[in-house]
XYZ file of C-alpha atoms in Angstrom:
509
model
C 29.005 -54.354 106.092
C 32.483 -52.416 107.081
C 30.414 -49.558 108.435
C 28.584 -51.740 110.968
C 31.626 -53.885 111.746
C 33.337 -50.726 112.624
C 30.496 -49.174 114.537
C 30.779 -52.501 116.885
C 34.343 -52.018 117.046
C 33.495 -49.228 119.769
C 31.905 -51.574 121.613
C 34.764 -54.574 121.953
C 34.643 -53.664 125.445
C 31.555 -55.148 126.056
C 32.367 -58.271 124.478
C 35.734 -58.601 126.293
C 37.683 -56.817 129.136
C 41.329 -56.480 129.709
C 41.377 -60.089 130.990
C 41.015 -63.211 129.038
C 37.104 -64.302 129.245
C 35.249 -62.122 127.094
C 31.831 -63.254 125.424
C 29.225 -61.446 123.988
C 27.523 -58.117 125.507
C 23.881 -57.690 125.924
C 23.863 -61.150 124.624
C 23.888 -64.719 126.101
C 26.953 -65.377 128.262
C 28.448 -68.640 127.189
C 30.155 -68.389 130.492
C 27.582 -67.000 132.920
C 28.597 -65.177 136.277
C 26.542 -65.615 139.553
C 27.283 -61.757 139.747
C 27.173 -60.119 136.733
C 28.462 -56.328 136.242
C 28.804 -54.531 133.022
C 31.325 -53.951 130.913
C 31.543 -50.890 128.614
C 33.988 -49.603 125.653
C 35.434 -46.454 126.065
C 33.741 -43.696 126.445
C 30.015 -42.056 123.109
C 29.800 -41.937 123.466
C 30.715 -47.646 129.464
C 32.775 -49.226 131.995
C 32.857 -52.539 133.844
C 34.613 -51.327 136.534
C 32.407 -52.043 140.003
C 30.534 -49.179 139.305
C 33.041 -47.090 136.994
C 32.273 -46.796 133.531
C 34.332 -45.220 130.346
C 33.679 -42.335 129.044
C 31.976 -40.270 126.256
C 32.188 -42.373 123.426
C 28.814 -41.229 122.643
C 26.952 -39.100 124.542
C 28.303 -40.692 121.713
C 26.997 -38.644 121.268
C 27.425 -39.149 121.983
C 28.098 -38.512 120.986
C 28.898 -40.912 123.772
C 29.928 -40.268 122.814
C 31.496 -43.486 122.183
C 33.547 -44.927 119.740
C 35.264 -45.824 117.025
C 33.772 -47.380 114.272
C 33.260 -46.042 110.860
C 31.246 -46.365 108.011
C 33.493 -46.465 104.581
C 30.118 -45.006 102.965
C 30.601 -43.020 99.607
C 31.536 -39.113 100.117
C 28.633 -36.685 100.037
C 28.532 -32.934 99.237
C 27.936 -30.637 101.926
C 24.215 -30.059 102.522
C 25.268 -26.433 103.547
C 26.436 -25.677 100.182
C 30.643 -26.435 101.105
C 32.023 -27.540 97.996
C 34.442 -30.226 99.214
C 33.022 -33.659 99.724
C 33.446 -35.439 103.189
C 33.872 -38.925 103.157
C 31.424 -40.798 105.465
C 34.138 -43.184 106.971
C 34.438 -40.668 109.904
C 30.504 -39.877 109.862
C 29.662 -43.457 110.597
C 32.703 -43.648 113.044
C 31.145 -40.594 115.215
C 27.526 -42.308 115.793
C 29.573 -45.165 117.386
C 31.012 -42.779 119.571
C 28.517 -40.707 120.857
C 26.230 -43.829 122.617
C 29.532 -43.770 125.006
C 27.439 -44.263 128.326
C 24.532 -46.859 126.604
C 23.834 -49.789 128.739
C 26.167 -52.658 128.871
C 25.599 -56.264 130.458
C 28.299 -58.539 130.552
C 31.159 -58.180 133.117
C 31.297 -61.067 135.286
C 33.762 -62.791 132.628
C 36.124 -59.835 132.643
C 36.183 -59.236 136.496
C 36.528 -62.967 137.210
C 39.424 -63.802 134.807
C 41.011 -60.366 136.011
C 41.249 -61.383 139.253
C 42.595 -64.864 138.217
C 45.518 -62.506 137.019
C 46.073 -60.807 140.075
C 43.680 -58.204 140.155
C 41.241 -57.251 143.036
C 37.322 -56.024 142.170
C 38.996 -52.726 143.011
C 41.762 -52.645 140.454
C 39.506 -53.828 137.869
C 37.384 -51.231 138.827
C 40.140 -48.750 138.295
C 41.375 -50.029 135.228
C 37.994 -49.661 133.473
C 37.328 -46.366 135.109
C 41.179 -44.464 134.427
C 39.462 -44.490 130.781
C 36.719 -41.840 131.615
C 39.519 -39.892 133.871
C 42.142 -40.016 130.666
C 39.626 -38.831 128.597
C 38.457 -35.923 130.444
C 41.987 -34.614 130.495
C 42.900 -35.116 126.941
C 39.783 -33.907 125.771
C 40.329 -30.220 127.187
C 44.019 -30.553 125.910
C 43.414 -32.019 122.291
C 40.442 -29.413 121.926
C 42.505 -26.722 122.697
C 45.394 -27.964 120.267
C 43.085 -28.861 117.898
C 44.313 -26.563 114.775
C 48.106 -26.804 115.731
C 47.876 -30.306 115.691
C 45.743 -30.500 112.404
C 41.861 -31.703 112.706
C 42.682 -34.321 109.538
C 46.606 -35.760 111.603
C 44.461 -36.226 114.682
C 41.792 -38.191 113.560
C 43.827 -40.606 111.440
C 46.008 -40.605 114.258
C 42.995 -41.772 116.851
C 42.195 -44.100 114.407
C 45.603 -45.923 114.276
C 45.918 -45.671 118.264
C 42.436 -47.456 118.190
C 43.139 -50.181 115.871
C 46.482 -50.677 117.242
C 44.858 -50.712 121.212
C 41.955 -52.892 119.809
C 44.591 -55.826 118.966
C 46.689 -55.511 122.201
C 43.312 -56.377 124.057
C 43.078 -59.567 122.356
C 46.833 -60.260 123.340
C 46.610 -58.965 127.108
C 45.768 -62.840 128.501
C 49.044 -63.817 127.616
C 50.913 -61.013 130.196
C 52.373 -62.946 133.350
C 49.963 -62.328 135.952
C 50.670 -59.534 138.861
C 51.576 -56.404 138.640
C 53.237 -56.021 134.726
C 49.215 -57.403 134.085
C 47.909 -54.905 136.007
C 50.606 -52.259 134.446
C 50.059 -52.935 131.176
C 45.983 -53.102 131.572
C 46.248 -49.625 132.766
C 48.379 -48.295 130.034
C 46.254 -49.918 127.292
C 43.665 -48.349 128.478
C 45.004 -45.299 129.197
C 46.134 -45.442 125.494
C 42.613 -46.482 124.441
C 41.635 -43.229 125.615
C 44.010 -41.249 124.119
C 43.083 -42.816 120.898
C 39.482 -42.554 121.182
C 39.853 -38.672 122.197
C 41.424 -37.531 119.790
C 39.305 -39.579 116.905
C 36.131 -38.020 118.486
C 37.294 -34.443 119.530
C 38.477 -34.344 115.770
C 35.518 -35.872 114.020
C 33.120 -33.373 116.000
C 35.155 -30.176 114.431
C 35.324 -31.576 111.174
C 31.726 -32.460 111.201
C 30.650 -29.315 112.225
C 33.232 -27.441 109.716
C 31.759 -29.631 106.658
C 28.164 -29.039 107.365
C 27.713 -25.685 109.318
C 24.427 -24.677 108.925
C 23.197 -28.691 109.239
C 24.739 -29.723 112.356
C 22.312 -31.161 114.331
C 20.738 -33.146 111.605
C 23.946 -34.578 110.698
C 24.693 -35.618 114.167
C 21.245 -37.055 114.669
C 21.579 -38.845 111.610
C 24.500 -40.515 112.994
C 22.777 -41.727 115.999
C 21.081 -44.425 113.696
C 24.876 -46.202 113.271
C 24.984 -46.079 116.808
C 22.057 -48.413 117.237
C 23.289 -50.377 114.502
C 26.449 -51.117 116.714
C 24.617 -52.040 119.758
C 22.235 -53.713 118.035
C 25.195 -55.929 116.188
C 28.070 -55.695 117.943
C 27.501 -58.039 120.803
C 26.075 -61.159 118.329
C 28.774 -60.351 115.957
C 31.699 -60.341 118.781
C 29.949 -63.236 120.479
C 30.038 -65.306 117.221
C 33.735 -64.370 116.873
C 34.249 -65.299 120.407
C 32.611 -68.774 120.139
C 33.702 -69.689 116.895
C 37.395 -68.859 116.984
C 38.560 -67.543 120.973
C 39.224 -64.660 122.943
C 41.862 -63.076 120.688
C 39.678 -63.033 117.235
C 37.274 -60.898 118.269
C 40.156 -58.067 118.686
C 42.089 -58.789 116.442
C 39.464 -58.801 113.406
C 38.085 -55.411 114.281
C 40.987 -53.934 115.209
C 42.576 -54.567 111.701
C 39.415 -53.462 110.061
C 40.199 -50.232 111.670
C 43.778 -50.054 110.762
C 42.680 -50.615 107.047
C 40.727 -48.111 107.124
C 42.995 -45.510 108.255
C 44.845 -44.920 104.498
C 41.112 -44.931 103.218
C 40.850 -41.935 105.370
C 44.111 -40.363 104.544
C 42.801 -40.286 101.104
C 39.491 -39.388 101.241
C 39.346 -36.545 104.083
C 40.037 -32.813 103.003
C 42.209 -31.140 104.914
C 41.194 -28.102 106.776
C 43.662 -25.398 107.238
C 42.728 -22.783 110.237
C 44.400 -20.213 112.141
C 45.149 -20.728 115.856
C 42.789 -18.327 118.115
C 43.710 -16.825 121.346
C 40.404 -18.132 123.152
C 40.474 -20.560 125.984
C 38.413 -23.101 127.380
C 38.166 -20.768 130.532
C 36.520 -17.967 128.695
C 34.172 -20.414 127.015
C 32.920 -22.660 129.892
C 32.493 -19.324 132.089
C 29.758 -18.280 130.139
C 26.767 -18.858 132.090
C 24.756 -20.429 129.299
C 27.620 -22.798 128.899
C 28.228 -23.924 131.979
C 24.423 -24.571 132.276
C 24.750 -26.877 129.128
C 27.556 -28.400 130.125
C 25.929 -29.570 133.249
C 22.941 -30.765 130.729
C 26.021 -33.101 129.007
C 27.004 -34.658 132.841
C 23.824 -35.252 133.881
C 22.814 -37.059 130.963
C 26.199 -38.623 130.247
C 25.423 -40.099 134.488
C 22.474 -40.832 133.778
C 23.367 -43.286 131.196
C 26.570 -44.477 132.939
C 24.072 -45.346 135.595
C 22.459 -47.780 134.305
C 25.712 -49.765 133.275
C 26.546 -51.430 136.829
C 22.868 -51.712 137.699
C 20.501 -52.213 135.258
C 21.096 -55.264 134.398
C 21.121 -57.109 137.791
C 18.006 -55.728 138.406
C 16.464 -57.068 135.467
C 17.769 -60.335 136.607
C 16.859 -60.546 139.463
C 13.471 -58.541 139.526
C 11.617 -60.293 136.240
C 13.730 -63.217 136.826
C 14.822 -63.528 132.796
C 17.343 -65.403 131.080
C 20.509 -63.777 130.874
C 19.922 -64.334 126.877
C 17.210 -62.160 126.901
C 18.479 -59.047 129.413
C 20.024 -57.614 125.994
C 16.712 -57.342 124.483
C 15.627 -55.100 126.984
C 18.221 -52.927 126.322
C 17.014 -52.255 123.025
C 14.328 -50.276 123.704
C 16.182 -47.688 125.172
C 18.918 -48.200 122.277
C 16.557 -48.145 119.346
C 13.875 -45.193 120.379
C 17.040 -43.222 121.128
C 18.831 -43.969 117.340
C 15.789 -43.605 115.482
C 14.273 -40.362 116.830
C 17.504 -38.917 116.774
C 17.566 -37.994 112.876
C 14.022 -35.961 113.595
C 15.451 -34.337 116.303
C 18.179 -33.073 114.762
C 16.668 -31.886 111.770
C 13.883 -30.098 113.821
C 16.419 -28.745 115.719
C 18.031 -27.416 112.919
C 15.216 -26.147 110.934
C 13.639 -24.567 114.055
C 16.583 -23.069 116.071
C 14.278 -21.123 118.460
C 13.299 -24.673 119.651
C 16.260 -25.973 120.948
C 16.179 -24.240 124.304
C 12.684 -25.947 124.939
C 13.659 -29.176 123.457
C 16.666 -29.702 126.028
C 14.612 -28.290 128.735
C 11.444 -30.726 128.164
C 13.675 -33.792 127.378
C 15.609 -33.353 130.431
C 12.285 -33.003 132.815
C 11.134 -36.217 130.986
C 14.449 -37.971 131.895
C 14.090 -36.896 135.241
C 10.783 -38.260 135.307
C 11.457 -41.624 133.672
C 14.359 -42.379 135.980
C 11.765 -41.838 138.938
C 9.511 -44.355 137.168
C 11.664 -46.782 135.975
C 12.173 -48.554 139.793
C 9.621 -46.932 140.155
C 10.731 -45.161 143.032
C 9.104 -46.712 146.479
C 7.134 -43.829 147.416
C 4.672 -44.636 144.470
C 3.960 -47.727 145.854
C 3.380 -49.349 141.975
C 4.550 -52.580 141.094
C 6.986 -52.922 138.624
C 5.860 -55.021 135.554
C 8.417 -55.464 132.579
C 6.367 -54.223 130.229
C 6.297 -50.807 132.231
C 10.074 -51.333 132.685
C 10.570 -51.180 128.709
C 8.134 -48.971 128.256
C 10.145 -45.919 130.432
C 13.169 -47.045 128.662
C 11.785 -46.390 125.521
C 10.542 -43.079 126.775
C 14.631 -42.458 128.132
C 15.928 -42.983 124.495
C 14.036 -40.551 123.259
C 13.693 -37.538 126.015
C 18.049 -38.272 126.081
C 17.625 -37.372 122.081
C 15.797 -34.473 122.871
C 18.161 -33.074 125.146
C 21.851 -34.371 123.587
C 21.287 -33.704 120.099
C 20.450 -30.089 120.607
C 23.235 -29.075 122.830
C 26.921 -28.809 120.377
C 24.809 -26.400 118.211
C 23.794 -24.501 120.835
C 27.264 -24.078 122.660
C 28.367 -22.809 119.392
C 25.462 -20.477 119.133
C 26.255 -18.900 122.521
C 29.791 -19.049 121.514
C 29.012 -16.546 118.329
C 27.032 -14.700 120.343
C 29.722 -13.746 122.795
C 32.189 -12.653 120.074
C 34.211 -15.953 119.484
C 35.755 -16.202 116.202
C 33.966 -18.782 113.577
C 36.619 -21.041 112.756
C 37.856 -24.630 113.289
C 39.860 -23.239 116.964
C 36.388 -22.675 118.129
C 35.247 -26.017 117.184
C 38.269 -27.585 118.723
C 37.443 -26.041 121.673
C 33.655 -26.999 121.836
C 34.403 -30.469 120.946
C 36.754 -30.954 123.432
C 35.157 -29.231 126.467
C 31.439 -31.575 124.865
C 33.811 -34.620 124.779
C 35.085 -33.472 128.398
C 31.875 -33.314 130.060
C 30.282 -36.366 128.604
C 33.951 -38.095 130.297
C 33.250 -36.898 133.461
C 29.441 -37.757 133.588
C 30.743 -41.396 132.372
C 32.703 -41.652 135.462
C 30.446 -40.032 137.898
C 26.992 -41.575 136.913
C 28.159 -45.880 137.443
C 30.526 -44.523 140.922
C 27.525 -43.168 142.399
C 24.983 -45.141 140.941
C 26.936 -48.577 141.834
C 27.119 -46.738 145.505
C 23.639 -45.944 145.698
C 22.047 -49.520 144.614
C 24.301 -50.962 146.773
C 22.856 -49.026 149.840
C 19.409 -48.138 148.563
C 18.607 -50.649 146.145
C 17.631 -49.952 142.114
C 14.486 -48.516 142.884
C 15.835 -45.448 145.136
C 19.103 -45.561 143.490
C 17.232 -44.577 140.070
C 15.128 -41.931 141.449
C 17.889 -40.381 142.717
C 20.026 -40.689 139.528
C 17.242 -38.700 137.484
C 18.067 -36.045 140.331
C 20.479 -34.866 137.816
C 18.423 -34.535 134.615
C 15.906 -32.363 137.197
C 18.574 -30.121 138.182
C 20.056 -29.518 134.550
C 16.386 -29.389 133.368
C 15.483 -26.458 135.484
C 18.396 -24.772 135.772
C 18.714 -23.969 131.818
C 14.474 -23.561 131.897
C 14.915 -20.668 134.364
C 18.053 -19.518 132.370
C 16.301 -19.242 129.117
C 12.846 -17.638 130.843
C 15.348 -14.926 132.368
C 16.875 -14.724 129.344
C 13.521 -14.139 127.782
C 12.518 -11.729 130.232
C 15.302 -9.468 129.756
C 15.146 -9.446 126.239
C 11.663 -8.455 126.050
C 11.969 -5.480 129.103
C 15.548 -4.552 126.318
C 13.152 -4.187 123.490
C 10.298 -2.708 125.082
C 12.650 0.251 126.494
C 14.006 0.386 122.700
C 10.881 1.095 121.156
C 8.697 2.981 124.182
C 4.903 2.347 123.316
C 3.422 5.434 121.563
C 0.359 7.427 122.703
C -3.005 7.985 121.481
C -1.821 11.989 121.246
C 1.317 11.429 119.209
C -0.158 8.746 116.944
C -2.977 11.107 115.735
C -0.214 13.923 115.286
C 1.881 11.442 112.892
C -1.307 10.275 111.064
C -1.934 13.927 110.362
C 1.684 14.804 109.196
C 1.371 12.044 106.723
C -2.198 13.160 105.532
């Protein structure tokens, strides 16, 4: 149960925002608002902001990317043959983070209460949007200095900051209205982003270090916790809010995270590593890595687009009660979390399929977003069963694209002479988190604008263009790479003509 509560912790923003007046996420709203806008947690890793969202969380990945929950499960030996046990406390946490850009539904309460404190709609959007921007910048910095800081210390410190910030969210309503309240909101959100980034970057690195031959399998398995967090987080948060008031959900979950800090300090092994001279620039300027970054960005942007738009479309189009909106979201969450372990296992057992999983996943995602409305050019009437079915397919296709990305970037780095070790893992983790955060910012921002100007049907079709672009780009790259390798192999091993073959056979006889 501790694991589930901690995974839910990553979704606390869904239940409440910087101002007083939270409530359950996708579940029924005790104080319905005529204009609900989604609120999301830190990153896998969402955002309430007018059209801005958090970041990776978790993308988590997540990873997604987003969040801070950690499961307190017993340690288990490294399947790759490592001798040091790795506690599952941080494994459950990675899972929560990776769903960072998943759908959220409740924002009206937060925005309305923040406005009562003197914050305009624009300010509310900036408060939530600053999470993604801070996450983007700190991911690159912390990833670059992971070995100097230490993976274990960075993870534990990130958990501590996350727990403290969670509690602070519960007492923000005590701050006087006006500039002071707004300033504290920005400060808490920025600290939230720093703590999340530290924990997520370190956890991805520890994960890859502990399971070097099963990275995709373990990451995919952790997405089950993401699904549990999405399913159980809003009801638990809503129960605490309705039973005990605004402060209790934050204080409870913050305390649970803080309790696990000493647990992780005792259980996590310490990984020593020598700092490398490699840099983010050398890594990201590799053509293949650059295209993989585009894939991460496109997935996060597509998920982030759903935050400020989908709940409004469901309420308006299908006339569903507010309490049923969350059930529609479950189609995406469950299909993603349940398919991820299988896709991760497939990615590890058959590494040559990773590239085609990413390509096909991106193209299917693009097609699904085109059908989500559906696009007006199709002249198809939107129906609830079809909408849920498309969401289920989106969850599956996102898993196809997201799960193989991390090991594929590592493989590309090794091919190009990067030294294997914790330093490289820090670079890759930071880069993954940064790209997810960028998409988590751009997706809701652009998506909210398109939704306002063109409507959800056209906005979702256009947003699917990110996935289409990344799928075509990475597909063309892999095809050209295979062609070059085939040509190079033919030049190195020229065909033997019949005369030479006869001569060779005669000499052997």
